[in-house]
Coordinates of C-alpha atoms in Angstrom, one line a residue:
X1 CA -3.5 -12.9 83.2
X2 CA -3.0 -11.7 86.7
X3 CA -3.2 -14.9 88.4
X4 CA 0.0 -16.1 90.4
X5 CA 1.7 -18.1 93.1
X6 CA 4.1 -16.0 93.4
X7 CA 4.3 -12.4 92.8
X8 CA 6.3 -10.9 90.0
X9 CA 9.4 -9.3 91.7
X10 CA 8.5 -5.8 90.4
X11 CA 5.1 -5.7 92.0
X12 CA 5.9 -4.3 95.2
X13 CA 3.2 -2.0 96.0
X14 CA -0.8 -1.5 95.0
X15 CA -3.2 0.5 95.4
X16 CA -5.6 -1.7 97.4
X17 CA -5.0 -5.0 98.8
X18 CA -8.1 -7.2 99.6
X19 CA -6.8 -10.2 102.3
X20 CA -8.9 -12.9 101.4
X21 CA -10.6 -13.9 98.2
X22 CA -13.9 -15.5 98.9
X23 CA -17.1 -15.0 98.8
X24 CA -16.9 -10.8 99.4
X25 CA -13.6 -10.5 98.5
X26 CA -13.9 -11.5 94.8
X27 CA -16.5 -9.2 94.0
X28 CA -14.7 -6.2 95.8
X29 CA -11.5 -6.5 94.1
X30 CA -13.5 -7.1 90.6
X31 CA -15.8 -4.4 91.1
X32 CA -12.7 -1.9 92.3
X33 CA -11.1 -3.1 89.1
X34 CA -14.1 -2.2 86.8
X35 CA -14.3 1.3 88.6
X36 CA -10.9 2.9 87.2
X37 CA -8.4 1.3 85.0
X38 CA -5.5 3.0 87.1
X39 CA -6.3 2.0 90.3
X40 CA -4.4 -1.6 91.2
X41 CA -5.7 -3.9 93.4
X42 CA -3.9 -7.1 94.7
X43 CA -6.3 -9.8 96.1
X44 CA -4.3 -12.3 98.4
X45 CA -6.1 -15.8 98.8
X46 CA -4.6 -18.6 100.7
X47 CA -6.1 -21.6 98.9
X48 CA -5.5 -22.7 95.5
X49 CA -7.3 -21.9 92.0
X50 CA -10.8 -23.4 91.7
X51 CA -11.2 -22.7 88.1
X52 CA -13.3 -25.4 86.0
X53 CA -12.6 -27.6 89.0
X54 CA -15.1 -30.4 88.6
X55 CA -15.4 -31.2 92.2
X56 CA -16.4 -27.3 92.7
X57 CA -18.1 -26.5 89.8
X58 CA -20.6 -29.1 90.1
X59 CA -22.6 -29.3 93.5
X60 CA -23.1 -32.8 93.7
X61 CA -19.1 -32.9 95.3
X62 CA -20.5 -31.0 98.2
X63 CA -20.2 -33.8 100.8
X64 CA -16.5 -34.4 99.6
X65 CA -15.7 -31.0 101.2
X66 CA -16.1 -31.7 104.6
X67 CA -14.2 -34.9 104.7
X68 CA -10.8 -34.3 106.7
X69 CA -7.9 -33.5 104.7
X70 CA -9.6 -32.1 101.7
X71 CA -7.5 -29.4 100.1
X72 CA -10.2 -26.8 99.3
X73 CA -11.4 -26.4 102.7
X74 CA -10.2 -24.7 105.6
X75 CA -10.5 -26.5 109.2
X76 CA -10.5 -24.5 112.2
X77 CA -10.7 -27.1 115.7
X78 CA -13.0 -25.5 118.2
X79 CA -12.0 -25.7 122.0
X80 CA -13.2 -28.7 124.0
X81 CA -16.7 -28.1 125.7
X82 CA -18.3 -29.9 128.7
X83 CA -21.6 -29.2 127.1
X84 CA -20.9 -30.9 124.0
X85 CA -19.8 -34.1 126.1
X86 CA -16.2 -33.1 125.9
X87 CA -16.0 -32.8 121.9
X88 CA -13.9 -30.6 120.1
X89 CA -16.1 -29.4 116.9
X90 CA -14.5 -28.7 113.5
X91 CA -15.4 -25.6 111.7
X92 CA -15.5 -26.3 107.9
X93 CA -14.9 -23.2 105.8
X94 CA -14.0 -22.1 102.4
X95 CA -10.2 -22.9 101.6
X96 CA -9.7 -21.9 97.8
X97 CA -10.3 -18.9 95.5
X98 CA -14.1 -18.5 96.0
X99 CA -14.0 -19.7 99.5
X100 CA -17.3 -20.8 100.8
X101 CA -18.7 -19.8 97.7
X102 CA -16.7 -22.6 95.9
X103 CA -17.7 -25.3 98.4
X104 CA -21.4 -24.4 99.8
X105 CA -24.6 -26.1 99.3
X106 CA -25.5 -23.3 96.5
X107 CA -29.0 -22.9 98.2
X108 CA -30.3 -20.0 97.3
X109 CA -31.3 -18.3 100.6
X110 CA -32.0 -14.7 101.8
X111 CA -32.3 -13.4 105.0
X112 CA -35.4 -11.2 106.5
X113 CA -36.2 -7.8 106.2
X114 CA -36.7 -7.8 110.0
X115 CA -33.1 -9.6 109.9
X116 CA -31.6 -6.8 108.6
X117 CA -33.7 -3.8 110.0
X118 CA -32.8 -5.6 113.2
X119 CA -29.2 -3.9 113.1
X120 CA -30.5 -0.6 113.2
X121 CA -27.5 0.6 111.3
X122 CA -27.5 3.8 109.0
X123 CA -27.0 2.7 105.2
X124 CA -27.7 -0.8 106.1
X125 CA -31.5 -1.2 106.3
X126 CA -33.1 -4.4 104.3
X127 CA -33.9 -1.9 101.5
X128 CA -30.3 -0.5 101.2
X129 CA -29.6 -4.1 100.9
X130 CA -32.1 -5.0 98.5
X131 CA -30.5 -3.2 95.9
X132 CA -27.4 -5.2 96.0
X133 CA -29.1 -8.4 96.4
X134 CA -30.6 -7.5 93.3
X135 CA -28.0 -6.0 91.3
X136 CA -26.0 -9.4 92.1
X137 CA -28.5 -11.7 90.5
X138 CA -30.0 -13.6 87.4
X139 CA -33.2 -14.8 88.8
X140 CA -35.1 -17.6 87.0
X141 CA -37.6 -18.1 89.4
X142 CA -41.3 -17.5 90.8
X143 CA -42.1 -14.1 92.8
X144 CA -42.6 -10.3 92.8
X145 CA -40.1 -8.7 90.2
X146 CA -39.1 -5.8 92.2
X147 CA -38.0 -8.4 94.7
X148 CA -35.2 -9.8 92.1
X149 CA -32.7 -9.2 89.9
X150 CA -32.3 -10.2 86.3
X151 CA -28.9 -9.3 84.6
X152 CA -26.7 -9.6 87.6
X153 CA -23.5 -12.1 87.4
X154 CA -25.0 -14.9 89.6
X155 CA -27.6 -17.0 88.5
X156 CA -29.9 -18.5 90.5
X157 CA -32.6 -21.3 89.2
X158 CA -33.9 -24.9 89.5
X159 CA -31.5 -27.7 88.8
X160 CA -31.5 -29.2 85.6
X161 CA -32.0 -32.2 87.8
X162 CA -34.8 -32.7 90.2
X163 CA -37.1 -35.5 91.9
X164 CA -40.7 -33.5 91.4
X165 CA -42.7 -36.4 93.1
X166 CA -40.4 -36.6 96.0
X167 CA -41.0 -32.6 96.2
X168 CA -44.8 -32.8 96.1
X169 CA -44.6 -35.6 98.7
X170 CA -42.8 -33.3 101.1
X171 CA -45.5 -30.2 100.5
X172 CA -48.1 -32.8 101.1
X173 CA -46.5 -34.1 104.4
X174 CA -45.8 -30.5 106.1
X175 CA -49.2 -29.1 104.9
X176 CA -50.6 -32.2 107.0
X177 CA -48.4 -30.9 109.9
X178 CA -49.7 -27.3 109.5
X179 CA -47.6 -25.5 107.2
X180 CA -48.4 -24.2 103.8
X181 CA -46.3 -24.3 100.5
X182 CA -44.8 -20.7 99.8
X183 CA -44.1 -19.4 96.1
X184 CA -41.2 -17.2 97.3
X185 CA -39.9 -17.4 100.8
X186 CA -36.9 -15.0 99.4
X187 CA -38.6 -11.8 99.0
X188 CA -37.7 -10.6 102.5
X189 CA -40.9 -11.0 103.8
X190 CA -42.7 -14.4 103.6
X191 CA -41.8 -17.2 106.0
X192 CA -43.2 -20.1 108.2
X193 CA -44.0 -22.5 105.6
X194 CA -42.0 -24.7 102.9
X195 CA -40.1 -23.5 99.3
X196 CA -39.6 -25.3 96.4
X197 CA -35.7 -24.6 96.5
X198 CA -33.7 -22.5 94.1
X199 CA -30.1 -22.8 93.6
X200 CA -27.2 -20.5 92.6
X201 CA -26.8 -22.6 89.4
X202 CA -26.9 -21.8 85.6
X203 CA -28.6 -23.4 83.1
X204 CA -25.8 -26.4 82.7
X205 CA -26.3 -26.9 86.3
X206 CA -22.8 -25.5 87.2
X207 CA -22.1 -23.7 90.7
X208 CA -22.0 -19.7 91.0
X209 CA -19.1 -18.9 93.0
X210 CA -18.0 -15.8 93.0
X211 CA -14.8 -16.5 91.6
X212 CA -16.1 -17.9 88.7
X213 CA -18.7 -15.4 87.9
X214 CA -16.5 -12.0 89.1
X215 CA -13.3 -12.9 89.2
X216 CA -12.0 -15.0 86.5
X217 CA -13.7 -13.2 83.4
X218 CA -11.9 -10.1 84.4
X219 CA -8.6 -11.8 84.9
X220 CA -9.1 -13.4 81.2
X221 CA -10.7 -10.6 79.1
X222 CA -7.5 -8.7 78.8
X223 CA -9.3 -5.6 79.9
X224 CA -8.3 -5.4 83.5
X225 CA -4.5 -5.2 83.9
X226 CA -4.8 -3.5 87.1
X227 CA -6.1 -7.0 88.8
X228 CA -4.0 -9.0 90.4
X229 CA -4.7 -12.1 92.4
X230 CA -2.1 -14.1 94.5
X231 CA -3.3 -17.3 95.4
X232 CA -1.8 -20.6 98.0
X233 CA -0.5 -17.4 99.9
X234 CA -1.7 -16.5 103.6
X235 CA -2.1 -12.8 104.8
X236 CA -0.2 -13.0 108.4
X237 CA -1.0 -9.6 109.7
X238 CA -1.5 -5.8 108.4
X239 CA 1.5 -3.4 108.3
X240 CA 1.1 0.1 110.3
X241 CA 2.8 3.1 110.3
X242 CA 1.6 4.8 113.4
X243 CA -2.3 4.0 113.0
X244 CA -2.3 3.9 109.1
X245 CA -2.2 0.8 107.5
X246 CA 0.2 1.1 104.8
X247 CA 0.4 -3.0 103.7
X248 CA 0.0 -6.6 104.6
X249 CA 2.9 -9.4 105.4
X250 CA 1.9 -12.4 103.7
X251 CA 3.5 -16.1 103.5
X252 CA 3.2 -18.9 101.1
X253 CA 0.8 -21.5 101.9
X254 CA 3.2 -24.5 102.6
X255 CA -0.1 -26.9 101.8
X256 CA 0.6 -25.6 97.8
X257 CA 4.2 -24.6 98.4
X258 CA 5.7 -27.2 100.3
X259 CA 9.6 -25.5 99.4
X260 CA 8.5 -23.3 102.1
X261 CA 7.7 -25.3 104.7
X262 CA 10.6 -25.3 107.4
X263 CA 11.9 -21.9 106.2
X264 CA 13.3 -19.4 108.6
X265 CA 11.7 -16.3 107.0
X266 CA 9.1 -16.9 104.4
X267 CA 7.1 -14.1 104.8
X268 CA 7.1 -11.5 102.4
X269 CA 5.4 -7.7 102.4
X270 CA 3.4 -5.7 99.5
X271 CA 2.5 -2.2 100.2
X272 CA -1.1 -0.5 99.8
X273 CA -1.1 3.0 98.8
X274 CA -4.8 3.8 99.5
X275 CA -6.6 1.0 101.4
X276 CA -6.4 -2.8 102.9
X277 CA -9.4 -4.6 103.0
X278 CA -9.8 -7.9 105.1
X279 CA -12.3 -10.4 103.9
X280 CA -10.9 -13.5 105.7
X281 CA -14.3 -14.5 107.2
X282 CA -15.3 -14.6 110.9
X283 CA -12.6 -16.6 112.1
X284 CA -9.8 -15.6 109.8
X285 CA -10.6 -12.0 109.9
X286 CA -10.4 -11.4 113.8
X287 CA -7.3 -13.5 113.6
X288 CA -5.5 -11.4 111.2
X289 CA -6.7 -7.9 113.0
X290 CA -5.6 -9.4 116.0
X291 CA -1.8 -10.6 114.8
X292 CA -1.4 -7.1 113.5
X293 CA -2.2 -5.7 116.8
X294 CA -6.0 -4.5 116.7
X295 CA -8.1 -6.1 119.5
X296 CA -8.2 -6.5 123.3
X297 CA -5.0 -5.5 124.3
X298 CA -5.3 -8.4 127.2
X299 CA -5.7 -11.0 124.2
X300 CA -3.0 -9.4 122.7
X301 CA -0.5 -9.1 125.6
X302 CA -0.9 -12.9 126.2
X303 CA -0.4 -13.3 122.6
X304 CA 3.0 -11.4 122.7
X305 CA 1.6 -8.7 120.3
X306 CA 2.2 -5.3 120.8
X307 CA -1.4 -3.2 120.8
X308 CA -1.8 -0.8 117.7
X309 CA -5.8 -0.1 118.5
X310 CA -7.7 -0.9 121.7
X311 CA -10.8 -3.0 119.7
X312 CA -12.2 -5.3 122.4
X313 CA -15.1 -6.0 120.2
X314 CA -12.3 -8.0 117.7
X315 CA -13.2 -11.4 118.1
X316 CA -16.0 -11.5 120.4
X317 CA -19.7 -12.3 120.5
X318 CA -19.0 -15.1 117.8
X319 CA -22.3 -16.7 116.1
X320 CA -22.9 -19.5 114.4
X321 CA -26.0 -22.1 113.2
X322 CA -26.2 -25.2 115.2
X323 CA -27.0 -28.0 113.0
X324 CA -28.8 -31.2 114.0
X325 CA -28.8 -34.2 111.1
X326 CA -31.4 -37.5 111.2
X327 CA -31.8 -40.0 109.0
X328 CA -34.6 -42.2 107.7
X329 CA -35.0 -45.0 105.6
X330 CA -36.9 -44.9 101.9
X331 CA -38.5 -46.9 99.2
X332 CA -37.0 -44.2 96.6
X333 CA -35.6 -45.8 93.8
X334 CA -31.6 -45.4 93.2
X335 CA -31.5 -42.6 90.7
X336 CA -33.9 -40.5 93.2
X337 CA -31.5 -40.0 95.8
X338 CA -27.8 -38.9 95.7
X339 CA -26.4 -42.1 98.1
X340 CA -24.9 -44.0 94.7
X341 CA -22.8 -40.9 94.0
X342 CA -21.8 -40.1 97.6
X343 CA -20.9 -43.6 98.2
X344 CA -19.0 -44.0 95.1
X345 CA -21.6 -46.7 93.2
X346 CA -21.3 -44.4 90.4
X347 CA -18.1 -43.7 88.1
X348 CA -17.7 -40.1 89.1
X349 CA -15.4 -39.2 86.1
X350 CA -17.9 -40.6 83.5
X351 CA -20.2 -38.5 85.1
X352 CA -18.1 -35.5 84.6
X353 CA -17.1 -36.4 80.9
X354 CA -20.6 -36.9 80.0
X355 CA -21.8 -33.7 81.9
X356 CA -24.4 -35.9 83.6
X357 CA -27.6 -34.0 85.0
X358 CA -27.3 -35.1 88.6
X359 CA -23.9 -33.5 88.9
X360 CA -25.9 -30.2 89.3
X361 CA -27.8 -31.6 92.3
X362 CA -26.9 -31.9 95.8
X363 CA -30.1 -33.6 97.0
X364 CA -31.5 -30.1 98.8
X365 CA -34.4 -29.5 96.9
X366 CA -36.7 -27.8 99.6
X367 CA -36.1 -25.2 102.2
X368 CA -38.2 -24.7 105.3
X369 CA -38.2 -21.4 107.4
X370 CA -40.7 -22.5 110.5
X371 CA -42.2 -20.5 113.9
X372 CA -43.8 -22.3 116.8
X373 CA -47.6 -22.0 117.4
X374 CA -48.6 -20.2 120.7
X375 CA -49.1 -23.9 122.3
X376 CA -45.7 -25.2 121.4
X377 CA -44.2 -22.4 122.9
X378 CA -46.1 -22.5 126.3
X379 CA -45.2 -26.2 126.3
X380 CA -41.5 -25.2 126.1
X381 CA -41.9 -23.2 129.5
X382 CA -42.2 -20.3 130.9
X383 CA -38.5 -19.2 130.6
X384 CA -38.6 -20.0 126.8
X385 CA -41.7 -17.9 126.6
X386 CA -39.8 -14.6 128.2
X387 CA -37.7 -15.0 124.9
X388 CA -40.0 -15.7 122.8
X389 CA -42.2 -12.6 123.3
X390 CA -39.0 -10.4 123.7
X391 CA -37.3 -11.7 120.6
X392 CA -39.6 -13.1 118.2
X393 CA -43.7 -12.8 118.9
X394 CA -43.9 -9.4 117.3
X395 CA -41.7 -10.0 114.6
X396 CA -44.0 -12.3 112.3
X397 CA -41.4 -12.5 109.4
X398 CA -38.5 -13.6 112.0
X399 CA -38.3 -17.4 111.6
X400 CA -37.2 -19.7 114.3
X401 CA -35.8 -22.8 112.7
X402 CA -34.8 -24.0 109.3
X403 CA -35.8 -27.3 108.0
X404 CA -34.2 -28.9 104.9
X405 CA -34.8 -32.4 103.7
X406 CA -31.7 -34.1 102.1
X407 CA -32.2 -37.0 99.5
X408 CA -29.6 -39.0 100.7
X409 CA -28.2 -40.8 103.8
X410 CA -27.3 -37.4 105.4
X411 CA -23.5 -38.3 106.6
X412 CA -20.9 -40.9 106.3
X413 CA -22.8 -44.0 105.0
X414 CA -19.7 -46.2 105.6
X415 CA -20.7 -49.4 107.1
X416 CA -24.4 -49.0 106.6
X417 CA -26.5 -51.2 104.1
X418 CA -26.7 -50.1 100.4
X419 CA -30.1 -48.2 100.1
X420 CA -32.0 -45.4 99.4
X421 CA -32.0 -43.1 102.4
X422 CA -33.5 -39.5 103.4
X423 CA -32.5 -36.8 106.0
X424 CA -33.2 -34.0 107.8
X425 CA -31.3 -31.0 108.7
X426 CA -32.4 -28.7 111.5
X427 CA -31.0 -25.5 113.2
X428 CA -32.1 -22.7 115.2
X429 CA -31.7 -19.6 113.1
X430 CA -31.3 -17.5 116.2
X431 CA -29.3 -19.3 118.8
X432 CA -28.7 -17.0 121.7
X433 CA -25.1 -18.8 122.3
X434 CA -22.1 -16.7 121.6
X435 CA -18.4 -17.7 121.3
X436 CA -15.3 -16.2 120.8
X437 CA -11.8 -16.4 118.5
X438 CA -8.8 -15.2 119.8
X439 CA -4.9 -15.7 118.6
X440 CA -2.7 -17.3 121.3
X441 CA 0.5 -16.0 119.8
X442 CA 1.7 -14.2 116.7
X443 CA 2.2 -16.8 114.4
X444 CA -0.4 -17.8 111.4
X445 CA 0.4 -21.8 113.3
X446 CA -0.6 -20.6 116.3
X447 CA -3.7 -22.6 117.5
X448 CA -6.7 -20.1 118.0
X449 CA -8.5 -19.9 121.2
X450 CA -11.8 -20.8 119.4
X451 CA -14.7 -21.1 121.3
X452 CA -17.8 -21.9 119.6
X453 CA -20.0 -21.3 122.1
X454 CA -22.6 -23.8 121.5
X455 CA -25.4 -24.7 124.0
X456 CA -24.0 -21.6 126.3
X457 CA -27.5 -20.5 126.4
X458 CA -29.9 -23.3 127.5
X459 CA -32.6 -21.7 125.5
X460 CA -31.2 -22.9 122.6
X461 CA -31.6 -26.4 123.5
X462 CA -35.7 -25.8 123.6
X463 CA -35.2 -25.0 120.0
X464 CA -33.5 -28.5 119.2
X465 CA -36.1 -30.4 121.5
X466 CA -38.9 -28.8 119.3
X467 CA -37.0 -29.0 116.2
X468 CA -36.3 -32.4 116.6
X469 CA -39.9 -33.5 116.9
X470 CA -41.3 -31.2 114.2
X471 CA -39.0 -32.5 111.7
X472 CA -39.7 -36.1 112.6
X473 CA -43.6 -35.6 112.5
X474 CA -42.9 -34.2 108.9
X475 CA -40.7 -36.9 108.0
X476 CA -43.1 -39.9 109.0
X477 CA -45.3 -38.2 107.1
X478 CA -44.0 -38.3 103.7
X479 CA -45.1 -41.4 101.0
X480 CA -41.7 -42.7 100.6
X481 CA -40.8 -43.0 104.5
X482 CA -40.1 -46.5 105.6
X483 CA -39.0 -46.0 109.1
X484 CA -35.8 -44.1 111.2
X485 CA -32.1 -45.0 110.8
X486 CA -31.5 -45.8 114.7
X487 CA -28.1 -44.9 114.5
X488 CA -29.1 -41.3 113.4
X489 CA -31.9 -40.9 116.3
X490 CA -31.7 -40.6 119.9
X491 CA -31.5 -43.9 121.5
X492 CA -35.3 -44.2 123.0
X493 CA -35.7 -47.3 124.7
X494 CA -38.2 -50.0 123.4
X495 CA -41.2 -49.3 125.7
X496 CA -40.9 -45.7 124.7
X497 CA -43.5 -44.1 122.1
X498 CA -40.8 -42.3 120.7
X499 CA -38.9 -45.4 119.5
X500 CA -37.7 -45.9 116.1
X501 CA -39.6 -48.2 113.9
X502 CA -39.4 -49.8 110.4
X503 CA -42.2 -50.4 108.1
X504 CA -43.0 -51.6 104.9
X505 CA -45.6 -49.3 104.1
X506 CA -46.5 -45.5 104.4
X507 CA -47.9 -43.9 107.4
X508 CA -49.9 -41.5 106.0
X509 CA -51.5 -38.9 108.5
X510 CA -50.7 -40.4 111.7
X511 CA -51.2 -39.2 115.3
X512 CA -48.3 -37.0 116.7
X513 CA -45.8 -38.8 119.0
X514 CA -46.2 -38.6 122.5
X515 CA -42.7 -38.0 124.1
X516 CA -42.1 -38.2 128.0
X517 CA -39.6 -36.2 130.3
X518 CA -37.5 -39.1 130.0
X519 CA -37.6 -38.6 126.4
X520 CA -36.9 -35.2 126.1
X521 CA -33.7 -36.2 128.5
X522 CA -32.6 -38.5 126.0
X523 CA -33.1 -35.5 123.2
X524 CA -31.1 -33.5 125.2
X525 CA -27.8 -36.0 125.7
X526 CA -28.3 -37.0 121.9
X527 CA -28.1 -33.1 121.0
X528 CA -25.1 -32.2 123.4
X529 CA -23.2 -35.5 121.5
X530 CA -23.7 -34.6 118.1
X531 CA -24.6 -31.2 117.6
X532 CA -22.6 -29.6 115.2
X533 CA -21.9 -26.3 113.0
X534 CA -23.6 -25.3 109.9
X535 CA -20.6 -23.8 108.5
X536 CA -22.5 -20.4 109.0
X537 CA -19.5 -18.3 111.0
X538 CA -20.4 -14.6 111.8
X539 CA -20.4 -11.8 113.9
X540 CA -16.9 -11.9 115.2
X541 CA -16.4 -8.1 114.4
X542 CA -19.3 -7.0 114.8
X543 CA -20.5 -3.5 112.8
X544 CA -21.8 -1.7 115.8
X545 CA -20.6 1.4 118.0
X546 CA -17.2 1.0 119.6
X547 CA -19.2 0.9 123.2
X548 CA -21.5 -1.6 122.1
X549 CA -18.8 -4.4 121.3
X550 CA -18.5 -3.3 117.8
X551 CA -14.7 -3.6 115.3
X552 CA -16.2 -1.5 112.6
X553 CA -18.2 1.5 112.1
X554 CA -21.0 1.8 109.4
X555 CA -18.7 2.4 106.5
X556 CA -16.7 -0.7 107.7
X557 CA -13.9 1.3 108.8
X558 CA -11.9 -0.5 111.8
X559 CA -12.2 1.6 115.1
X560 CA -8.8 3.3 115.9
X561 CA -6.9 2.9 112.9
X562 CA -7.0 4.8 109.3
X563 CA -7.2 2.8 105.8
X564 CA -8.3 -0.2 107.2
X565 CA -11.7 -1.8 106.3
X566 CA -13.7 -5.3 107.1
X567 CA -16.0 -6.7 104.5
X568 CA -17.5 -10.2 105.5
X569 CA -19.7 -11.8 107.4
X570 CA -17.6 -10.8 110.6
X571 CA -19.0 -7.5 110.6
X572 CA -22.9 -9.0 110.9
X573 CA -24.2 -7.6 114.1
X574 CA -26.8 -10.4 114.6
X575 CA -27.1 -13.4 112.5
X576 CA -29.5 -13.8 109.5
X577 CA -32.5 -16.3 109.1
X578 CA -30.7 -18.0 106.2
X579 CA -27.7 -19.4 104.5
X580 CA -25.4 -16.5 104.6
X581 CA -24.1 -16.7 101.0
X582 CA -26.6 -14.4 99.9
X583 CA -25.8 -11.8 102.5
X584 CA -21.8 -11.8 101.9
X585 CA -22.2 -11.1 98.4
X586 CA -24.4 -8.3 98.9
X587 CA -22.0 -7.3 101.7
X588 CA -19.5 -7.5 99.2
X589 CA -21.2 -5.3 96.7
X590 CA -22.1 -3.0 98.7
X591 CA -18.5 -2.5 100.1
X592 CA -16.9 -2.1 96.8
X593 CA -19.7 0.9 95.8
X594 CA -18.7 2.2 99.3
X595 CA -15.1 2.2 98.5
X596 CA -15.4 3.2 95.1
X597 CA -16.9 6.8 96.3
X598 CA -14.3 6.9 99.2
X599 CA -11.7 7.4 96.7
X600 CA -13.5 9.4 94.2
X601 CA -13.6 6.8 91.6
X602 CA -16.2 6.0 88.6
X603 CA -17.3 9.5 88.0

């Protein structure tokens, strides 16, 4: 099996190097290994192996991965921001083979047609990508057959564990609030309602990450001796001869290989005869390129890195979804929330040994993609009206806000009473705020200048205001609602109609809460103090024309150099109205096809 933590001495050169073993990288390496047995591929991943690891295979462990110090997670610290009450946000990304696909919430969530067509990039229309969305999946849900795939490696299905009664309660509540239930909200076209979520799990409830579904079968079948995977090693930079990429410099990751910590020169080199593909994610990829001398010359000069290619778009206009979490009390029984599992009241080892069905569940059973009414838009003010009319009004399949109800305490419940809780996660799908990713030095461990840019455009705050009010109206109409968790809501004063309450009975179809200007100011302050990243970093090496801030062309070639491509979520010209895993996989599938054709393989 070609899986190593240290490369064999005789392996000094391969045909293609894929830097980054995440959602897209695992697909690219796997598909290339199928295309030609004589093509040698090396995938390099900074994290460790994920194979059959229960905390990765079973979605119930999702909340463990955001805890500080988790060894399967990479944490990037953002710059302190006065817009966020002087906080330094921490971005959580996959730090294990499979990348984000090994630790994400396994929610089946596709982009909308207008999201992709809005890129206006040849070869990258919604119909072009739908081909790859279908290719990658085996779909076990409702909807039109021509919108889904039925023989791909990634299974999409309902959980083997689900609380249907609560799903019905939520659908009844959101209907009362004015939105319909939609049978299939992942057909590229349907939005503005709620759908019963499907997940990337198989019939046993196991996670469908790209390492388990693409890479490991090929490493174990004895038919792919051309596929090599190096784990626990971080790519420092791409090697160039002139403007031609000819390999990479990498370093064993001291988190897993402590023997290299403190070594004077632990770096090693591996050559690539044909191509290097960087797939390290929307933070990792621009850092690799900049350390390699590809980027804005001013940024490179400050960091002490000689310029190989002047590409100012590298690391520019970073985007992410800005999430808010709100908590509620419920009368649900213990077996209908994930609280007992998350708090350690259940014996996890016994659950794993017995392959308990709850392990397939992560408490997210419904997905809502919502748009405001015209009355809502008017109430948000003339400046917002201008943005809405320009960006959304005439694009009916473009969602504005994502809402996901949660059947557990939405965060760390330490110190809270042992009860059964509910939560609501909301985020603007197309925030206008932008950030940047920049190196500050030539080394892997130099702290990057990472500005998430959250709330730098005030219109995003308008979205959060609307999101808070709408999610609360929906949640308080649910039959099992028993009041708010005050610590997880803005601190409205006792005399406010928006003040948190506690109740012993359902509210039913009550009147909407009336908010004053003072209440709105309290919500805004709360958002600045609590908004966080949804772990959806994109767009830092955009697939745009060079003169428009692009870093790669439609063939994924990095501007100004040869034999170097980028293939991950950093290439998105603009964000997508969904969780990005599906888009990352589609990029991996399409990139693999492009490379196979470019190298003249598979004929």
